[in-house]
Coordinates of C-alpha atoms in Angstrom, one line a residue:
X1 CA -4.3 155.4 136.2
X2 CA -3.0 158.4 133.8
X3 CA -3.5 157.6 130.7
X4 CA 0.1 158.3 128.2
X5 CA 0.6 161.8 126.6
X6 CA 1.6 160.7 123.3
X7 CA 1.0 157.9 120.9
X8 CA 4.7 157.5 121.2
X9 CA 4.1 156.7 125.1
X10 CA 1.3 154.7 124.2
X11 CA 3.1 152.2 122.0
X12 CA 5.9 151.8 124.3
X13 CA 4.0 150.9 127.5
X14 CA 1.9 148.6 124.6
X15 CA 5.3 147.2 123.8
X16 CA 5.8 146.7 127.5
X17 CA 2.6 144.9 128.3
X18 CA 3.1 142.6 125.4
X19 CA 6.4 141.8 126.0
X20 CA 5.7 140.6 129.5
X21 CA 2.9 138.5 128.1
X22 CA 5.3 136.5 126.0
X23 CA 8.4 136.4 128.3
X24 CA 6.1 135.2 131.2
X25 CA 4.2 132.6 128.5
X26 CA 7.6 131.5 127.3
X27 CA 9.8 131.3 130.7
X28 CA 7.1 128.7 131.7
X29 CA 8.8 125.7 132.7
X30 CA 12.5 126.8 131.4
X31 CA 15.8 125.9 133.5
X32 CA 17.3 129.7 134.9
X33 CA 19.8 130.3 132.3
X34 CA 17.2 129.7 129.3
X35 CA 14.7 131.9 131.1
X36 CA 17.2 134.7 131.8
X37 CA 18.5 134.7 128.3
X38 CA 14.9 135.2 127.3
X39 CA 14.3 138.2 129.6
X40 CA 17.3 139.9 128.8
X41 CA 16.5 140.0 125.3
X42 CA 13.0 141.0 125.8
X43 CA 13.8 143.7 128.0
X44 CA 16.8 145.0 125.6
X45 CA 14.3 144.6 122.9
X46 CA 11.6 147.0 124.6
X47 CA 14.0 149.9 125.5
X48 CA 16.3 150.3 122.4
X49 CA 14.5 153.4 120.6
X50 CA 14.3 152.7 117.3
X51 CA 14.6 149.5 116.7
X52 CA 17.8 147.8 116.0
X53 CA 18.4 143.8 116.5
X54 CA 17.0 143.8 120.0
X55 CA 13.5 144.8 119.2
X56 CA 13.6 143.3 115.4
X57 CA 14.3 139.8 117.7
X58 CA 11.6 140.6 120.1
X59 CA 8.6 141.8 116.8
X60 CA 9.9 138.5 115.3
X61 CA 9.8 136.5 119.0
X62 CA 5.8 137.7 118.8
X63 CA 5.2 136.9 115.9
X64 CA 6.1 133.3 116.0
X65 CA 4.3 133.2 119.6
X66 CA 1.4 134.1 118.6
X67 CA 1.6 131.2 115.8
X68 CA 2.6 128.7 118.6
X69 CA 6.2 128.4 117.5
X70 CA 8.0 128.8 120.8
X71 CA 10.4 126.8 120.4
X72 CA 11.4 129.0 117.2
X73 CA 10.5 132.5 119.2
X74 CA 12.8 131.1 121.5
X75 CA 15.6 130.8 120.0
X76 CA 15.0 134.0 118.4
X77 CA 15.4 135.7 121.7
X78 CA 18.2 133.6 122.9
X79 CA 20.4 135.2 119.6
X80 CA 19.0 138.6 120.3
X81 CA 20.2 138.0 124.2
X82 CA 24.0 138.4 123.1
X83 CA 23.8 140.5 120.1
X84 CA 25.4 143.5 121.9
X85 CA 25.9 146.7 120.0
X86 CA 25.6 147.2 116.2
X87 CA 29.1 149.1 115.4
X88 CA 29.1 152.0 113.2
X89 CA 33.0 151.7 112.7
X90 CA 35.6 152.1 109.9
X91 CA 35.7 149.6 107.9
X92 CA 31.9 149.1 107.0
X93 CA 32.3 152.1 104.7
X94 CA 35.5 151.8 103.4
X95 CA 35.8 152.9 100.3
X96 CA 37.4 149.5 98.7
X97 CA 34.1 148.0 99.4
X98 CA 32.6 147.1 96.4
X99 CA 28.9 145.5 96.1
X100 CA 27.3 143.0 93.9
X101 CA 24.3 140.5 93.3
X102 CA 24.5 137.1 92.2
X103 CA 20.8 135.4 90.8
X104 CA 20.4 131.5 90.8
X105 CA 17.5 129.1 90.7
X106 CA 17.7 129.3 94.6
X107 CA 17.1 133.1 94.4
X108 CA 19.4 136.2 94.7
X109 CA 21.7 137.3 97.3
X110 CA 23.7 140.3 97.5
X111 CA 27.3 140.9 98.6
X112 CA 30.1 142.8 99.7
X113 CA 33.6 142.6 98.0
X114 CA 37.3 144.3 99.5
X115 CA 40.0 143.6 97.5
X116 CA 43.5 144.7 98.5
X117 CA 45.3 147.8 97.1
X118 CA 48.7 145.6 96.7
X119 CA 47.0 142.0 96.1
X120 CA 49.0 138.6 95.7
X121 CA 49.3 137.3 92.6
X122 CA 46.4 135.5 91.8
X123 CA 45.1 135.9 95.3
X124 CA 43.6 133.6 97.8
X125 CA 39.5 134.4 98.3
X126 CA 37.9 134.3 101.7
X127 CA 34.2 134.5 102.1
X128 CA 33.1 135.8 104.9
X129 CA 29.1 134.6 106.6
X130 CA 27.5 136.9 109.1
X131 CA 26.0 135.0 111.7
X132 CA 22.2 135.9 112.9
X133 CA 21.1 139.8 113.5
X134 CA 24.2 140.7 111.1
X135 CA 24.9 142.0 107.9
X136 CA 27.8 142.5 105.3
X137 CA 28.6 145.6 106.8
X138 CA 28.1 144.9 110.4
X139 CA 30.3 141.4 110.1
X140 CA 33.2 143.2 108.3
X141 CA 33.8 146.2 111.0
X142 CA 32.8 143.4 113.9
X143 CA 35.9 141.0 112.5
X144 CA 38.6 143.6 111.1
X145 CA 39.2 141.2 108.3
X146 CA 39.0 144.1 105.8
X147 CA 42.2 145.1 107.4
X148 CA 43.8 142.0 107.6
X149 CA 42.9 141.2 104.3
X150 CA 44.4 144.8 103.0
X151 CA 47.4 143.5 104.5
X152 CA 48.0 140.0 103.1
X153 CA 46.9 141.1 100.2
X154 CA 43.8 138.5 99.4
X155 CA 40.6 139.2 98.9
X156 CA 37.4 139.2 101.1
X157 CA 34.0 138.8 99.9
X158 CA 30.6 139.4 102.4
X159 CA 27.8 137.4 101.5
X160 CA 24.3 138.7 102.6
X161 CA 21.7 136.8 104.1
X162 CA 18.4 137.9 102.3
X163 CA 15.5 139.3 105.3
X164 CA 13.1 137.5 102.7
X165 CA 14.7 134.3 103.5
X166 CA 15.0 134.3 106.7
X167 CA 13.5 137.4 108.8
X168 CA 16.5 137.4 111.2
X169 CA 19.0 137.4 109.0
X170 CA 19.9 133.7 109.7
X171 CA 21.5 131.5 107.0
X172 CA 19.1 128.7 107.1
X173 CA 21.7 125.8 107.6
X174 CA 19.4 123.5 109.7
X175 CA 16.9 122.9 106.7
X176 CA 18.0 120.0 104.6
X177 CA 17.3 122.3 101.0
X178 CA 20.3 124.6 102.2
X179 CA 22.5 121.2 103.2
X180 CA 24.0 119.9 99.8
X181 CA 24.4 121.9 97.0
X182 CA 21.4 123.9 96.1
X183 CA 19.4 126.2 98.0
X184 CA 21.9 129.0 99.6
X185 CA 25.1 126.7 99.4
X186 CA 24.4 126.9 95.5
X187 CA 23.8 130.7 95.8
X188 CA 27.5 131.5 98.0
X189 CA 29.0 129.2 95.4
X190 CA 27.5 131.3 92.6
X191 CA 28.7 134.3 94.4
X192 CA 32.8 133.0 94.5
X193 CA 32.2 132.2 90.8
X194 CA 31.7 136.2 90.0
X195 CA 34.0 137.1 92.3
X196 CA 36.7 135.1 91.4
X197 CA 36.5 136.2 87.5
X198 CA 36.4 139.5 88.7
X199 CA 39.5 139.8 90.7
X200 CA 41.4 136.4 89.3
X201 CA 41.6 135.0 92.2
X202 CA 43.3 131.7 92.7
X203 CA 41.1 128.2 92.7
X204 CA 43.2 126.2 94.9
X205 CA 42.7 128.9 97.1
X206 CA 38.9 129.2 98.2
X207 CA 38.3 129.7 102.0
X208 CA 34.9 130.1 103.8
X209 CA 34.6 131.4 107.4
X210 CA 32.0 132.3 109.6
X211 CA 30.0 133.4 112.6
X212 CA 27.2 131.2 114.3
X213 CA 24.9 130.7 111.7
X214 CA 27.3 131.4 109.3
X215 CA 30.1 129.5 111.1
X216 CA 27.5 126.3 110.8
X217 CA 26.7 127.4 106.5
X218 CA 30.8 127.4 106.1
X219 CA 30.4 124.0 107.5
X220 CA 27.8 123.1 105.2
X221 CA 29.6 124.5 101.8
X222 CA 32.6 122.5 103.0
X223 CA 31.0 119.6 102.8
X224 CA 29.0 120.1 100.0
X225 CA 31.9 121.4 98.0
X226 CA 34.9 120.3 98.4
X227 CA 35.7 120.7 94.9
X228 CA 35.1 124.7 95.1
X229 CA 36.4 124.7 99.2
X230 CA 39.6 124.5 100.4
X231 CA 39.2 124.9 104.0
X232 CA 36.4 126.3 106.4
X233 CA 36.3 128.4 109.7
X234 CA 33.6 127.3 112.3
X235 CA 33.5 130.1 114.7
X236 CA 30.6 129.4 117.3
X237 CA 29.1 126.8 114.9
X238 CA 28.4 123.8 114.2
X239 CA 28.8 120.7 112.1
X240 CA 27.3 120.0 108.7
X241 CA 24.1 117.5 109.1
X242 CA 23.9 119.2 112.4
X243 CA 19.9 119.7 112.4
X244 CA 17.0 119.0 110.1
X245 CA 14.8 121.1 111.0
X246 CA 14.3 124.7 114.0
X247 CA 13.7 122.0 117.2
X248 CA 16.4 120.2 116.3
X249 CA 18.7 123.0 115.5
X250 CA 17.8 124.1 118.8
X251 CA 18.5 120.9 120.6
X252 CA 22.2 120.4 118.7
X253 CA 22.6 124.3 120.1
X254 CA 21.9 123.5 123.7
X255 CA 23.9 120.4 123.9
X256 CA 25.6 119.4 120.9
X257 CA 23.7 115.8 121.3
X258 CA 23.4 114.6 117.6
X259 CA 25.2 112.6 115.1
X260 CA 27.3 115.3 112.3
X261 CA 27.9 114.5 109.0
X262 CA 31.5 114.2 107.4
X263 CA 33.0 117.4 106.4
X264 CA 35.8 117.0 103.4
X265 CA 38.1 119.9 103.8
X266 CA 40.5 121.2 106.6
X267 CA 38.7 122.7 109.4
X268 CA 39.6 125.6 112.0
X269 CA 37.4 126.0 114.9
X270 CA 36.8 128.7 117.4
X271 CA 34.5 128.5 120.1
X272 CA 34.4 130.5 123.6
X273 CA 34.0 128.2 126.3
X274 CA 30.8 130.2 128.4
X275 CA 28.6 129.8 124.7
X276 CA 25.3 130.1 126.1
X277 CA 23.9 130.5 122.6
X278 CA 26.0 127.6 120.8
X279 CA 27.3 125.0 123.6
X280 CA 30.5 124.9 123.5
X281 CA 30.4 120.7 122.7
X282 CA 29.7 121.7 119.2
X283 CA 33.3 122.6 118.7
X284 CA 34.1 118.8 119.5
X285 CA 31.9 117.9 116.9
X286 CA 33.0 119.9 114.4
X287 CA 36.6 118.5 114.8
X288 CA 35.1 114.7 114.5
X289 CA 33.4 115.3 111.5
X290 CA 36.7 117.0 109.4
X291 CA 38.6 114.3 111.0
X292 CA 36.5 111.7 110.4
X293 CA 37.5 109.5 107.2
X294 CA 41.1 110.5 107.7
X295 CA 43.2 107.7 109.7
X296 CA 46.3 108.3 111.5
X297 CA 46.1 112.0 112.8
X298 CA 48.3 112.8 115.9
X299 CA 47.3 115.5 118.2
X300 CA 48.8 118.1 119.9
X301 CA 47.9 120.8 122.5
X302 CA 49.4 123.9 123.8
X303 CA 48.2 126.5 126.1
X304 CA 48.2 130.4 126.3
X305 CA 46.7 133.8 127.3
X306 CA 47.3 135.9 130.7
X307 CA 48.1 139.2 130.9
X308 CA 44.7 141.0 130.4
X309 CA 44.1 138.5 127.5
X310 CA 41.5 135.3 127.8
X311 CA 43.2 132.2 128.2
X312 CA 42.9 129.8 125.4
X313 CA 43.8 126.1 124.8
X314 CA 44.6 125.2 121.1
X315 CA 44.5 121.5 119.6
X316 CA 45.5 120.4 116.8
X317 CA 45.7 117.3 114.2
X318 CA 48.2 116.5 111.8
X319 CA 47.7 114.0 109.2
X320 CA 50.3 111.4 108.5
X321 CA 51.6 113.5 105.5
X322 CA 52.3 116.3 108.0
X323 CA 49.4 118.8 107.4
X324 CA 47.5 120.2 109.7
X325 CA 43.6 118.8 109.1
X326 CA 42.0 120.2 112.3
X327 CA 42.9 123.1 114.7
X328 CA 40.6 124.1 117.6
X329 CA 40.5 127.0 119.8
X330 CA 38.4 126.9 122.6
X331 CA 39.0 130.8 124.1
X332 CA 38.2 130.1 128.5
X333 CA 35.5 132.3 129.8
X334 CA 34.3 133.8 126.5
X335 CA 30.7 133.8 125.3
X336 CA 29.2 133.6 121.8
X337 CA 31.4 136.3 120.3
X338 CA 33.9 136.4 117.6
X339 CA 37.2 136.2 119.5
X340 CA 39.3 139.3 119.3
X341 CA 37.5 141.1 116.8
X342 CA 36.6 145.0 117.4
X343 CA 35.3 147.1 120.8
X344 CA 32.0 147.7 120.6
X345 CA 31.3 145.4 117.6
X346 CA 28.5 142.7 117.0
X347 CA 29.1 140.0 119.0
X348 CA 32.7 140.7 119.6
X349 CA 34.9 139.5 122.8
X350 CA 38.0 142.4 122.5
X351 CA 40.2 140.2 125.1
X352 CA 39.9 137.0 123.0
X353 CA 42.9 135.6 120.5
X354 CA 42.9 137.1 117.2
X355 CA 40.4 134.7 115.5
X356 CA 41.0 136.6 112.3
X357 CA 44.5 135.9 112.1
X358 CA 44.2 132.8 113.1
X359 CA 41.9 131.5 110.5
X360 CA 44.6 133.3 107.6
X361 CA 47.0 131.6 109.2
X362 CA 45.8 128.3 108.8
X363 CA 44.6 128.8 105.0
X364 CA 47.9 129.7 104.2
X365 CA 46.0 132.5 103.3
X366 CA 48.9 135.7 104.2
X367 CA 51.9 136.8 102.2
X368 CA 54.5 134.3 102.0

């Protein structure tokens, strides 16, 4: 056999061997769909020059199988599997964007603030978490919502997931320290509180969103803070009290099979209905936890989509008083990807409703 040429050669076919050491160690035993998910995301993660989310995923995946943490390295890889392409778009650089820290007992996280060139009077304030693989930057140009918040006038602020916390770039909502309100619910809440006296923003008018991860942390900060939260956006998430630890984060991923908390705010949920990352169950049980405690809603459905668009199917609850407590979106024959947000962005489906516009929408978070 010919030995490689360069020690760049050599560490790739290194990278290759090792890679089909774990796959093969870690497809052992899995239904198809599990197994595939893995070996897509090892084999993106062994031929993106680099690096990049793909072979960060598959270093990590290693890692945690040489420790014995499958079940962890697995779910690492199942992320990585649809994390597509990292965009390097407008948006991420605009120069609005403004960046800030905020220190608590829980630690420090960083973020990144847009605030609108012709804002409302004493705007609404949307925060914005990145699911897995993401950052600030990557979330905003994968979303549009700097535009849309340009627009309506509100602003948008872009926590960031510290690498020290969580190597991924996860927001650790399946731990029960980050489930009430210390740990990183304490730390985004710290971060609204400086933005908020910075650009006198309006109180009644907090909103959180999110993507996977962060979809299931909005969860978690509107049931921990209902006092600070006005409504949340579970996009590909899932419900507060979902998981107490990685395996059963894992488990409520796969099947949704677990018993949520109660959520306290009005909830909007988006969810594609191929997830193979986050089952698409999970959206159900988002709705029953905003909806339960809250007697007497009466749903309604409508339908839509077709010409070159997914179709979608859109429920909704309305409370006796006539507002609107849950709305659901489940987007027919999308993935985990945010619906409708950018070409070529981070876990993106182009051809889904605008998810974005959707979620202002139901904040009452446009212009008038």
């Amino acid at each position: 056999m010919t030995a490689p040429r360069t020690p760049g050669e050599a560490a790739r076919r290194l990278a290759e061997t090792m890679t089909a050491r774990v796959t093969e160690r870690m497809t052992r035993g899995m239904p198809g769909p599990a197994a595939e998910a893995v070996r897509a995301a090892a084999a993106r993660g062994t031929s993106v020059a680099g690096g990049g989310p793909a072979s960060a995923a598959m270093r990590e995946a290693t890692r945690l199988t040489r420790a014995g943490r499958l079940t962890e390295a697995m779910t690492v890889l199942q992320g990585a599997a649809g994390a597509g392409n990292v965009p390097t778009t407008a948006g991420a650089g605009s120069a609005r964007a403004t960046r800030g820290s905020f220190t608590g007992p829980a630690g420090t996280r960083t973020y990144r603030v847009v605030a609108p060139s012709n804002p409302q009077e004493h705007p609404p304030l949307l925060v914005m978490l990145h699911g897995g693989t993401q950052d600030a930057d990557v979330f905003a140009a994968a979303t549009g919502m700097d535009e849309v918040a340009e627009r309506e006038g509100f602003v948008v602020v872009y926590p960031e997931q510290a690498r020290s916390a969580n190597a991924m770039g996860y927001w650790n909502w399946f731990e029960p320290r980050h489930q009430g309100r210390d740990g990183e619910p304490s730390l985004i809440a710290g971060i609204v509180g400086e933005v908020a006296a910075e650009h006198g923003t309006d109180p009644d008018r907090v909103f959180v969103a999110g993507f996977s991860a962060g979809a299931a942390m909005a969860a978690v900060m509107g049931a921990a803070y209902p006092d600070l939260v006005a409504a949340v956006g579970v996009h590909s998430g899932l419900a507060a009290g979902a998981a107490r630890d990685v395996g059963s984060a894992f488990a409520a991923m796969r099947s949704g099979a677990y018993r949520p908390g109660r959520s306290r705010v009005p909830t909007i949920v988006v969810h594609g209905g191929e997830d193979g990352t986050v089952a698409v169950a999970n959206a159900g049980r988002v709705a029953e936890s905003a909806l339960d405690g809250v007697p007497g809603c009466a749903r309604s459905e409508e339908r839509g989509g077709g010409q070159g668009g997914r179709d979608w199917t859109r429920e909704r609850w309305t409370d006796p008083e006539g507002g609107v407590r849950v709305e659901s979106w489940t987007v027919h024959g999308s993935g985990h990807a945010w619906s409708g947000g950018r070409a070529g962005g981070s876990y993106t489906d182009p051809s889904g409703p605008d998810a974005s516009a959707a979620m202002v929408a139901f904040f009452g978070a446009g212009r008038d």
